[in-house]
PDB file of C-alpha atoms in Angstrom:
ATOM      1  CA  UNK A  13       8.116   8.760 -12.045  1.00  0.00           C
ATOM      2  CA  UNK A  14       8.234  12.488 -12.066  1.00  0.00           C
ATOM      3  CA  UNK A  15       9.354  15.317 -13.807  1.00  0.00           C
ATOM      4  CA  UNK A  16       7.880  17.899 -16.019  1.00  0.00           C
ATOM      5  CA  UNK A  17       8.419  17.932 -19.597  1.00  0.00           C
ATOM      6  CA  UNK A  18      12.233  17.349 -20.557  1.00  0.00           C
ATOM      7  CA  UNK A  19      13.217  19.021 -16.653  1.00  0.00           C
ATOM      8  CA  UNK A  20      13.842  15.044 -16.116  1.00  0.00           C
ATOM      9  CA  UNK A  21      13.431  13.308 -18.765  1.00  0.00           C
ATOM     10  CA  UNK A  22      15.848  14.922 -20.852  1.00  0.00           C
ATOM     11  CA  UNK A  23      15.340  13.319 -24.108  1.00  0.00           C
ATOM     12  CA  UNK A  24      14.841  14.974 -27.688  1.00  0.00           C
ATOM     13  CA  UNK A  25      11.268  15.202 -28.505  1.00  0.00           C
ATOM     14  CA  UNK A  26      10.054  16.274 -24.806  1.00  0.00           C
ATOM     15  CA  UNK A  27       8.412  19.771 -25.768  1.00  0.00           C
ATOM     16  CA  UNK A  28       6.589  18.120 -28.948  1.00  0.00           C
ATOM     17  CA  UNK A  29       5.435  15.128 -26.971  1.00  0.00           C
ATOM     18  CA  UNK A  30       4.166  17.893 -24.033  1.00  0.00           C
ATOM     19  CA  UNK A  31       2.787  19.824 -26.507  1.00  0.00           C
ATOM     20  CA  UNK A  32       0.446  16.677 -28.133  1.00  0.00           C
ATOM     21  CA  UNK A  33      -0.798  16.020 -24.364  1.00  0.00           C
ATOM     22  CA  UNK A  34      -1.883  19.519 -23.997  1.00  0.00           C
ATOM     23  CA  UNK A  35      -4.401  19.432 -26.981  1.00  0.00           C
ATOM     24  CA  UNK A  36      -5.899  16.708 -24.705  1.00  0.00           C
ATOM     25  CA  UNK A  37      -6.429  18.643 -21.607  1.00  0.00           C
ATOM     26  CA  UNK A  38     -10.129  18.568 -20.258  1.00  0.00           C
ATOM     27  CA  UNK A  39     -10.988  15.606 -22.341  1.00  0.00           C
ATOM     28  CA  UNK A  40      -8.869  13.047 -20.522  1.00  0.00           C
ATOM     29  CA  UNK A  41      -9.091  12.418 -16.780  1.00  0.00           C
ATOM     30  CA  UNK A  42      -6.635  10.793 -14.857  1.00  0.00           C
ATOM     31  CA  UNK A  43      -7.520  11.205 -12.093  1.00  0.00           C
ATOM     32  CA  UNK A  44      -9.918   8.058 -11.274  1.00  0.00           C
ATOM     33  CA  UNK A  45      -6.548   6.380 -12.280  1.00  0.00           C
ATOM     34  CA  UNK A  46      -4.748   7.505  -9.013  1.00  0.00           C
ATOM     35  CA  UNK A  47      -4.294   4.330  -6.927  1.00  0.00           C
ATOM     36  CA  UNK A  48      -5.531   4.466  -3.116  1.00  0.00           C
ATOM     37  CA  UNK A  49      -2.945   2.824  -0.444  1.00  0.00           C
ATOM     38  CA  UNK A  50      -4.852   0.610   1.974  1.00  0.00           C
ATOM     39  CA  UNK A  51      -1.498  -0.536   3.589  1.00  0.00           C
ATOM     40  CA  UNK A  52       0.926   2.172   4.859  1.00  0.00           C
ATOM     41  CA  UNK A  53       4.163   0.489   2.572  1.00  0.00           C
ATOM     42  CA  UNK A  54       4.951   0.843  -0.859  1.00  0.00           C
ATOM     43  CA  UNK A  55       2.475  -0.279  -3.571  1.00  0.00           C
ATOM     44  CA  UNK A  56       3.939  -2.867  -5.209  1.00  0.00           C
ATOM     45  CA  UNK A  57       3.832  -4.969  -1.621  1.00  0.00           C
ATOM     46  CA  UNK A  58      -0.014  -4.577  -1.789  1.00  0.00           C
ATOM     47  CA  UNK A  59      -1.410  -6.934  -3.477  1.00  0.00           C
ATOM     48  CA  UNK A  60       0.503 -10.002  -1.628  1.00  0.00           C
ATOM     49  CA  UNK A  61       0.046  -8.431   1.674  1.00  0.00           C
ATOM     50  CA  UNK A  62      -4.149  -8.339   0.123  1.00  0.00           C
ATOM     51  CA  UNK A  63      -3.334 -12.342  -0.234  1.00  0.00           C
ATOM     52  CA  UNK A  64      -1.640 -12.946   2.934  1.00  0.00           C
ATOM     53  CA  UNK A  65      -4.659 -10.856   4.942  1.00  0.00           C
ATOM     54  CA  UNK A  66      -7.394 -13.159   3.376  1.00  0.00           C
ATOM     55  CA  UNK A  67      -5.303 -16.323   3.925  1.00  0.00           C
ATOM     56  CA  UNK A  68      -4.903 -15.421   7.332  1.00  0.00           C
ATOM     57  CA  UNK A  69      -8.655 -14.453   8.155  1.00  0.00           C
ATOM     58  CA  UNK A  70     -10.141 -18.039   6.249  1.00  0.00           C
ATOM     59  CA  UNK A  71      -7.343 -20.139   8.134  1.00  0.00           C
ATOM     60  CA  UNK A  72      -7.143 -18.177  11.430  1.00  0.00           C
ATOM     61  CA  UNK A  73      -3.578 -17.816  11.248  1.00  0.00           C
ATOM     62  CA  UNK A  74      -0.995 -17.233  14.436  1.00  0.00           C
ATOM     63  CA  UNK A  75       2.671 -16.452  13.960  1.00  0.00           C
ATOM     64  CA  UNK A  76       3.359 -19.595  15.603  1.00  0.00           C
ATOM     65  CA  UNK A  77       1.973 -21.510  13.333  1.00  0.00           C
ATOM     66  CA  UNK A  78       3.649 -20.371  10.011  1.00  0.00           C
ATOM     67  CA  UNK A  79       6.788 -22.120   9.225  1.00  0.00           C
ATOM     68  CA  UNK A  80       7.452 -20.409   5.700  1.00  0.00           C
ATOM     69  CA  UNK A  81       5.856 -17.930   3.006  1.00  0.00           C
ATOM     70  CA  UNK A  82       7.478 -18.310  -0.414  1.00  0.00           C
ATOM     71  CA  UNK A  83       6.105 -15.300  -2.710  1.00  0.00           C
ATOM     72  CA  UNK A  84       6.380 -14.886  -6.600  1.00  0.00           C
ATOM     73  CA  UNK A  85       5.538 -11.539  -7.601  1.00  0.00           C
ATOM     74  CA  UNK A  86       7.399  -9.497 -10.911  1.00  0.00           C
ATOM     75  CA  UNK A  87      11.247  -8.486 -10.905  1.00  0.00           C
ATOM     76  CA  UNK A  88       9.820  -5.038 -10.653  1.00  0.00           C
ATOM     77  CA  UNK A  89       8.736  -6.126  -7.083  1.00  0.00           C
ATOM     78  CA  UNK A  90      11.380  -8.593  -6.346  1.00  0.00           C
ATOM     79  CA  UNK A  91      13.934  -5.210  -7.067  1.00  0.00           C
ATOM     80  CA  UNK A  92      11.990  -2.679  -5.743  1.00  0.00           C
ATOM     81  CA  UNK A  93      10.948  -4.568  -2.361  1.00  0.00           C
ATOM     82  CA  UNK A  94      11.766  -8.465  -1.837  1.00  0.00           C
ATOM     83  CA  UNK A  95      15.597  -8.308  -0.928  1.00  0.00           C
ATOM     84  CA  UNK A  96      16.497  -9.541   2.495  1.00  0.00           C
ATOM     85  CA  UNK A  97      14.681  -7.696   5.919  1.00  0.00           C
ATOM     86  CA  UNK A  98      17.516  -5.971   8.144  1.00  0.00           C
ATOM     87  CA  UNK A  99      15.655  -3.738  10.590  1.00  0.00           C
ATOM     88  CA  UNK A 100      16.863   0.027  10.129  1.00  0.00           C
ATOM     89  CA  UNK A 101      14.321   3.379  10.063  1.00  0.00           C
ATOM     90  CA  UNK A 102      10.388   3.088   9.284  1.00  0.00           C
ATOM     91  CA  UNK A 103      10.690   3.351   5.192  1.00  0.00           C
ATOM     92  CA  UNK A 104      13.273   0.327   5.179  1.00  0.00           C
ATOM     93  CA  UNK A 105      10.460  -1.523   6.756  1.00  0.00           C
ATOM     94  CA  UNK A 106       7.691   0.089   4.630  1.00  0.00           C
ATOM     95  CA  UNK A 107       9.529  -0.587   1.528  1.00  0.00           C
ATOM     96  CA  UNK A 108      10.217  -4.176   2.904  1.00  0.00           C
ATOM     97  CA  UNK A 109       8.087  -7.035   1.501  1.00  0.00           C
ATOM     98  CA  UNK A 110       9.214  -9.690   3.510  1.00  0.00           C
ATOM     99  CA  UNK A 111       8.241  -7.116   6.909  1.00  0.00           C
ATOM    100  CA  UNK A 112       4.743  -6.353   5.554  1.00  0.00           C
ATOM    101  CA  UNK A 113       3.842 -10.115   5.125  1.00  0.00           C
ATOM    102  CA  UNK A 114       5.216 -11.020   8.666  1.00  0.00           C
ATOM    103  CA  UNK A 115       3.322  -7.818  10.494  1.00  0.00           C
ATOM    104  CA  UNK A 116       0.117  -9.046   8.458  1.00  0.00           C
ATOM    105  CA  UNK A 117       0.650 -12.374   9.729  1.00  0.00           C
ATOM    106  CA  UNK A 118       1.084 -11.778  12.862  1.00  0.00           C
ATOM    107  CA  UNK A 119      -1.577  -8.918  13.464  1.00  0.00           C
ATOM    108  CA  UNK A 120      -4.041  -8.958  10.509  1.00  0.00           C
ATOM    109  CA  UNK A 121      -3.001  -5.074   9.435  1.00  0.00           C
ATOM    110  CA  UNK A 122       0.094  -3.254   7.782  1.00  0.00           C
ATOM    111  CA  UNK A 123      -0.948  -0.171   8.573  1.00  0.00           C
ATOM    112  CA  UNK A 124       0.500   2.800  10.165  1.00  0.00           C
ATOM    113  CA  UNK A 125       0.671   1.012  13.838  1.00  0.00           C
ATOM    114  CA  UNK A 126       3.004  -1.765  12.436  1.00  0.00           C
ATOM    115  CA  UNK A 127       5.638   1.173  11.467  1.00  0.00           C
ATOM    116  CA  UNK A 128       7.271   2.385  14.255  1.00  0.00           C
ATOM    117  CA  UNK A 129      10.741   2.323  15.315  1.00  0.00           C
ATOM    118  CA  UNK A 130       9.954  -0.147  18.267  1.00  0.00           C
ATOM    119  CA  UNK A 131       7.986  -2.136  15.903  1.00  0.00           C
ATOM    120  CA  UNK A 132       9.993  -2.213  12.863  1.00  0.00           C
ATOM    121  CA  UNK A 133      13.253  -4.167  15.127  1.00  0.00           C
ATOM    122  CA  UNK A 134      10.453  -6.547  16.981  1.00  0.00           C
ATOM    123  CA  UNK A 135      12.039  -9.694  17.006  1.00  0.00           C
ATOM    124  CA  UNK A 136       9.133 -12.136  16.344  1.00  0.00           C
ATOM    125  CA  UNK A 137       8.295 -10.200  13.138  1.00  0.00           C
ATOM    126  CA  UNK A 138      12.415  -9.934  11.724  1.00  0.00           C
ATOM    127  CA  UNK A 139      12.638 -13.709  12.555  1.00  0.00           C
ATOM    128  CA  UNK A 140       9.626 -14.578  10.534  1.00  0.00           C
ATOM    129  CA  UNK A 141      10.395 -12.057   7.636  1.00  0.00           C
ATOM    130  CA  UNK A 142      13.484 -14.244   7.319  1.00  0.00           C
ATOM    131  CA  UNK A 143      11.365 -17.202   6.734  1.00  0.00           C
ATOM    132  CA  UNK A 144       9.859 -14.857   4.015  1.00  0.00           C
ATOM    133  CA  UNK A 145      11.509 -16.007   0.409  1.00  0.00           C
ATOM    134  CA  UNK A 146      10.298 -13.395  -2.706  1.00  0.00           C
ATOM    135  CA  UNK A 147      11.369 -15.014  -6.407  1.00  0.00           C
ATOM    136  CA  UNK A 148      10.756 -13.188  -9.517  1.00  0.00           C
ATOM    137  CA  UNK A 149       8.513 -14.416 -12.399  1.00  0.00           C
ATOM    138  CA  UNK A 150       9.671 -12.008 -15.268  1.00  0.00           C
ATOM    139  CA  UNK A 151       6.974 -13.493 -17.497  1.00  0.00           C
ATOM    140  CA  UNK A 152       4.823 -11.489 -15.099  1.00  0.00           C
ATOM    141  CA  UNK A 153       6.521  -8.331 -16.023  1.00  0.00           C
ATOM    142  CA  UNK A 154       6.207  -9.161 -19.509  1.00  0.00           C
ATOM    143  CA  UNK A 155       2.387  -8.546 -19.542  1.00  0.00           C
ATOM    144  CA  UNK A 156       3.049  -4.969 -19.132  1.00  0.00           C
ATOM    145  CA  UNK A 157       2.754  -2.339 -16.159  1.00  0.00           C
ATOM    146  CA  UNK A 158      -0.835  -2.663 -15.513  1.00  0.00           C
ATOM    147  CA  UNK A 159      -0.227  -6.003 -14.348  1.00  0.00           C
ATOM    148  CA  UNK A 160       2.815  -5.625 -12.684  1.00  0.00           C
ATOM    149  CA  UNK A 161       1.282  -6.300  -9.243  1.00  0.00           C
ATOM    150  CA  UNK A 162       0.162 -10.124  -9.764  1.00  0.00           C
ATOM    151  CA  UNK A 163       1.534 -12.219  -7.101  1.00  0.00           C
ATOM    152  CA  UNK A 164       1.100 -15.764  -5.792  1.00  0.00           C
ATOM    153  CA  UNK A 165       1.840 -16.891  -1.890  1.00  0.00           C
ATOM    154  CA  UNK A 166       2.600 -19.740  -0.724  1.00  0.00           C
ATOM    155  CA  UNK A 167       2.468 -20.393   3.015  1.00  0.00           C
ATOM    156  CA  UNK A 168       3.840 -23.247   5.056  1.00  0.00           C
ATOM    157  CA  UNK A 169       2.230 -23.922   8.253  1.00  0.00           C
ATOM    158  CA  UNK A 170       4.322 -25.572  11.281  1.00  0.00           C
ATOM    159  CA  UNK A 171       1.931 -28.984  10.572  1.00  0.00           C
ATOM    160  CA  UNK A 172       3.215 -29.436   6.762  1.00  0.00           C
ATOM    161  CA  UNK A 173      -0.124 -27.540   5.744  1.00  0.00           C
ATOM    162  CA  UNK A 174       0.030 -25.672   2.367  1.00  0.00           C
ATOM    163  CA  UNK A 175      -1.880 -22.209   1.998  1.00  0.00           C
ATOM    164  CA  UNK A 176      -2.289 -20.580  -1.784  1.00  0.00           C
ATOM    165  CA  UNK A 177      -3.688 -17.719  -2.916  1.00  0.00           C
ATOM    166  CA  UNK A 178      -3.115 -15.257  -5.347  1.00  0.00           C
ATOM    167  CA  UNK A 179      -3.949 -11.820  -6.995  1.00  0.00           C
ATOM    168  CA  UNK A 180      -3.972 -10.180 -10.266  1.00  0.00           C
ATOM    169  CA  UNK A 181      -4.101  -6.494  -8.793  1.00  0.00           C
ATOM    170  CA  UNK A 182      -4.078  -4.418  -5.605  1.00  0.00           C
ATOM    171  CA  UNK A 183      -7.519  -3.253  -3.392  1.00  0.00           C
ATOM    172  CA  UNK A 184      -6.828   0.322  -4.253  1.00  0.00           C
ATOM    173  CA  UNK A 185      -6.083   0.525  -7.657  1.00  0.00           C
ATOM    174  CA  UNK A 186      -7.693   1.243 -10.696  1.00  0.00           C
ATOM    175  CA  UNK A 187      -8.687  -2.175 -11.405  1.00  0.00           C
ATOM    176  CA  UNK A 188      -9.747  -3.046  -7.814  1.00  0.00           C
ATOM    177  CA  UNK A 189     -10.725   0.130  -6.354  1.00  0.00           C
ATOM    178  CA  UNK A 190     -12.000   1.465  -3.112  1.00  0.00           C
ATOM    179  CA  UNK A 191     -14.960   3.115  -1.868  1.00  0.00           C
ATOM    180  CA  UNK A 192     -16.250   5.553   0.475  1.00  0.00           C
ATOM    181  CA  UNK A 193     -16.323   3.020   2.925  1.00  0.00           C
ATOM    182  CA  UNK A 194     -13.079   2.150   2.724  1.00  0.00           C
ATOM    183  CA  UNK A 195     -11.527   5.867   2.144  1.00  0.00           C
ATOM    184  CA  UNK A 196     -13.363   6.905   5.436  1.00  0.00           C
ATOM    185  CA  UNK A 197     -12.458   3.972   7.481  1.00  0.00           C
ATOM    186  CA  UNK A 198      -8.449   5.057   6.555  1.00  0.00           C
ATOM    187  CA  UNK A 199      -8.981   8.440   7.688  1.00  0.00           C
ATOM    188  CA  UNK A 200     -10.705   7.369  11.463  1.00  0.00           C
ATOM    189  CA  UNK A 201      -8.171   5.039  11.839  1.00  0.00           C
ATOM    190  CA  UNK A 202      -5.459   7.990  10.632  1.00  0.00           C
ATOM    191  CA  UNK A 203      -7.085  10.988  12.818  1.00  0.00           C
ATOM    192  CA  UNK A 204      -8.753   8.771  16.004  1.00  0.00           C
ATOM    193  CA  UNK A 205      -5.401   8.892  17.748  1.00  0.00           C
ATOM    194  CA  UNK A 206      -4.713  12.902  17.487  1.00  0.00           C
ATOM    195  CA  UNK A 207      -6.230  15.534  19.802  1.00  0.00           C
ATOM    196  CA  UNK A 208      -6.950  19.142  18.403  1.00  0.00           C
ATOM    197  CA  UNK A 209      -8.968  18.307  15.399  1.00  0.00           C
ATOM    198  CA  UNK A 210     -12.759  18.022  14.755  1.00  0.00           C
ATOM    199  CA  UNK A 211     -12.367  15.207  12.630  1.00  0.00           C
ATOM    200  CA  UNK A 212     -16.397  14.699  11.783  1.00  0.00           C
ATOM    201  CA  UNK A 213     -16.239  18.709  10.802  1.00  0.00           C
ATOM    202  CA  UNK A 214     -13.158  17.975   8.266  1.00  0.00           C
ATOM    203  CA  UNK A 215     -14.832  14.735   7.042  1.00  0.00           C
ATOM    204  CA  UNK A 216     -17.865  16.541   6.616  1.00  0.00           C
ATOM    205  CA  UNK A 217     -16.744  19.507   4.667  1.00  0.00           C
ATOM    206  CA  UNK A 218     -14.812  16.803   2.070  1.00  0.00           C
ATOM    207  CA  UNK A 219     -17.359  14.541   1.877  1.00  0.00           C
ATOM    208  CA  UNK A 220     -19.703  17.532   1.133  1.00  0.00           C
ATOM    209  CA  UNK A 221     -17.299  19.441  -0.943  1.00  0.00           C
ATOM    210  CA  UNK A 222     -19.133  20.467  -3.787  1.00  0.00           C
ATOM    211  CA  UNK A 223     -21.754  22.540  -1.856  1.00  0.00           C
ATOM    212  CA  UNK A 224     -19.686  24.616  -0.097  1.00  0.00           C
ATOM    213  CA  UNK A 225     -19.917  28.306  -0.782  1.00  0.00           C
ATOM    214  CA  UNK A 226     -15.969  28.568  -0.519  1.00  0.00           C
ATOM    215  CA  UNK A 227     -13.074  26.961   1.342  1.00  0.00           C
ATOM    216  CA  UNK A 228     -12.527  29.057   4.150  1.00  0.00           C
ATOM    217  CA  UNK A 229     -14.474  26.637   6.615  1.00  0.00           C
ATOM    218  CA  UNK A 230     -12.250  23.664   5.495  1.00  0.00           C
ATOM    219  CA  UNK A 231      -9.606  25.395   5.913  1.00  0.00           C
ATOM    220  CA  UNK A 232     -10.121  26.543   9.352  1.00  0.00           C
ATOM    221  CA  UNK A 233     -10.666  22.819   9.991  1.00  0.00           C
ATOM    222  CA  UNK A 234      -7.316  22.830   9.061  1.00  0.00           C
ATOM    223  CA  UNK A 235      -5.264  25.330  10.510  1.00  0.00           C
ATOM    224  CA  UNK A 236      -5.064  23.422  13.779  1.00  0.00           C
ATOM    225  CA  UNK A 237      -2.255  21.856  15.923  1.00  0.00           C
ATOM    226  CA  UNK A 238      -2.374  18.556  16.123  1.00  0.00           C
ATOM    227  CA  UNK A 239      -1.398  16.392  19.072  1.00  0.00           C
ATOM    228  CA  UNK A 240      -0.694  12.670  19.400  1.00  0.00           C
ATOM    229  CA  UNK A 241      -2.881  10.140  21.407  1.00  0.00           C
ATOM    230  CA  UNK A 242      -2.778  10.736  25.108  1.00  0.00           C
TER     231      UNK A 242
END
């Protein structure tokens, strides 16, 4: 959660437990470890929204048609995102659990098109986050942070119908990860909006990084203004 050595952490012992990481350095990578956001929220709403998506694409789900979702995810979801929707800016909704599932319901995505300010107060979506309940399972938080993302969902269709499904980990994270496929579908959906970039030249340079003589063409890529869509 940040901070380098005892800057934030402020505990005794900081500089000897930096100093028996260092020893490590080059021999450990993290990096394949870093986890890869699919939706545009906060990571611990990923996996559910993951649940709700394929729910929604077997059963052909509508808005209409959902009465309730009832999720059970960790306390350290339930804390960090599951309290009650009140519209407000774009990172209330992002961090919002109850949002995400009704935006995926209603639309299939959570990404960056369901978060803006006329979005985020759309009253179809705040009236069926309401109908969104999140309950904590602290047994689930008891296995340890690696599987603090497992979540069940319950849906409730207008007909009495019951939906389940469930997930042990996020698409995007070390356990489930992404591919190229994925990682380059984010970025055209991210850059096909905008004006003023070649974004083939930039996804060309990264995707071709390593033969590059040096950086300068990337970064000339770079050094561009950007517009919005017309």
């Amino acid at each position: 959660f940040g901070g380098y050595c005892s800057t934030l952490e402020g505990l005794p012992g900081a500089t000897e437990r930096l100093g028996s990481t260092i020893g490590q350095l080059g021999e450990t990578w993290l990096t394949p470890n870093v986890g890869y956001k699919i939706h545009a929220s906060c990571a611990a709403n990923h996996s559910t929204l993951d649940v709700v998506r394929r729910l929604r694409d077997e059963n052909g789900l509508t808005l209409d048609a959902v009465a309730s979702v009832r999720v059970t995810a960790s306390h350290h979801t339930v804390v960090h995102c599951g309290w009650p929707y009140v519209p407000g800016d774009i990172v209330n909704a992002q961090m919002s659990l109850r949002y995400g599932v009704a935006a995926m319901i209603a639309t299939g995505s959570a990404f960056v098109d369901q978060f803006t300010p006329e979005r985020v107060h759309d009253r179809e979506l705040v009236d069926l986050a309401a109908r969104v309940d999140v309950v904590a399972d602290e047994s689930i938080d008891a296995l340890g942070s690696d599987h603090r993302h497992i979540t069940s969902v319950e849906i409730v269709l207008q007909d009495g119908t019951v939906l389940t499904g469930g997930a042990k980990h996020r698409i995007g994270s070390q356990f489930e990860p992404v591919g190229r496929t994925e990682i380059v579908d984010k970025f055209r959906l991210l850059t096909d909006p905008l004006t003023g970039i070649d974004a083939d030249g930039i996804l060309d340079a990264v995707v071709d990084l390593e033969t590059l003589t040096d950086t300068s063409d990337l970064s000339r890529l770079l050094a561009v203004s950007i517009g919005g869509a017309a």
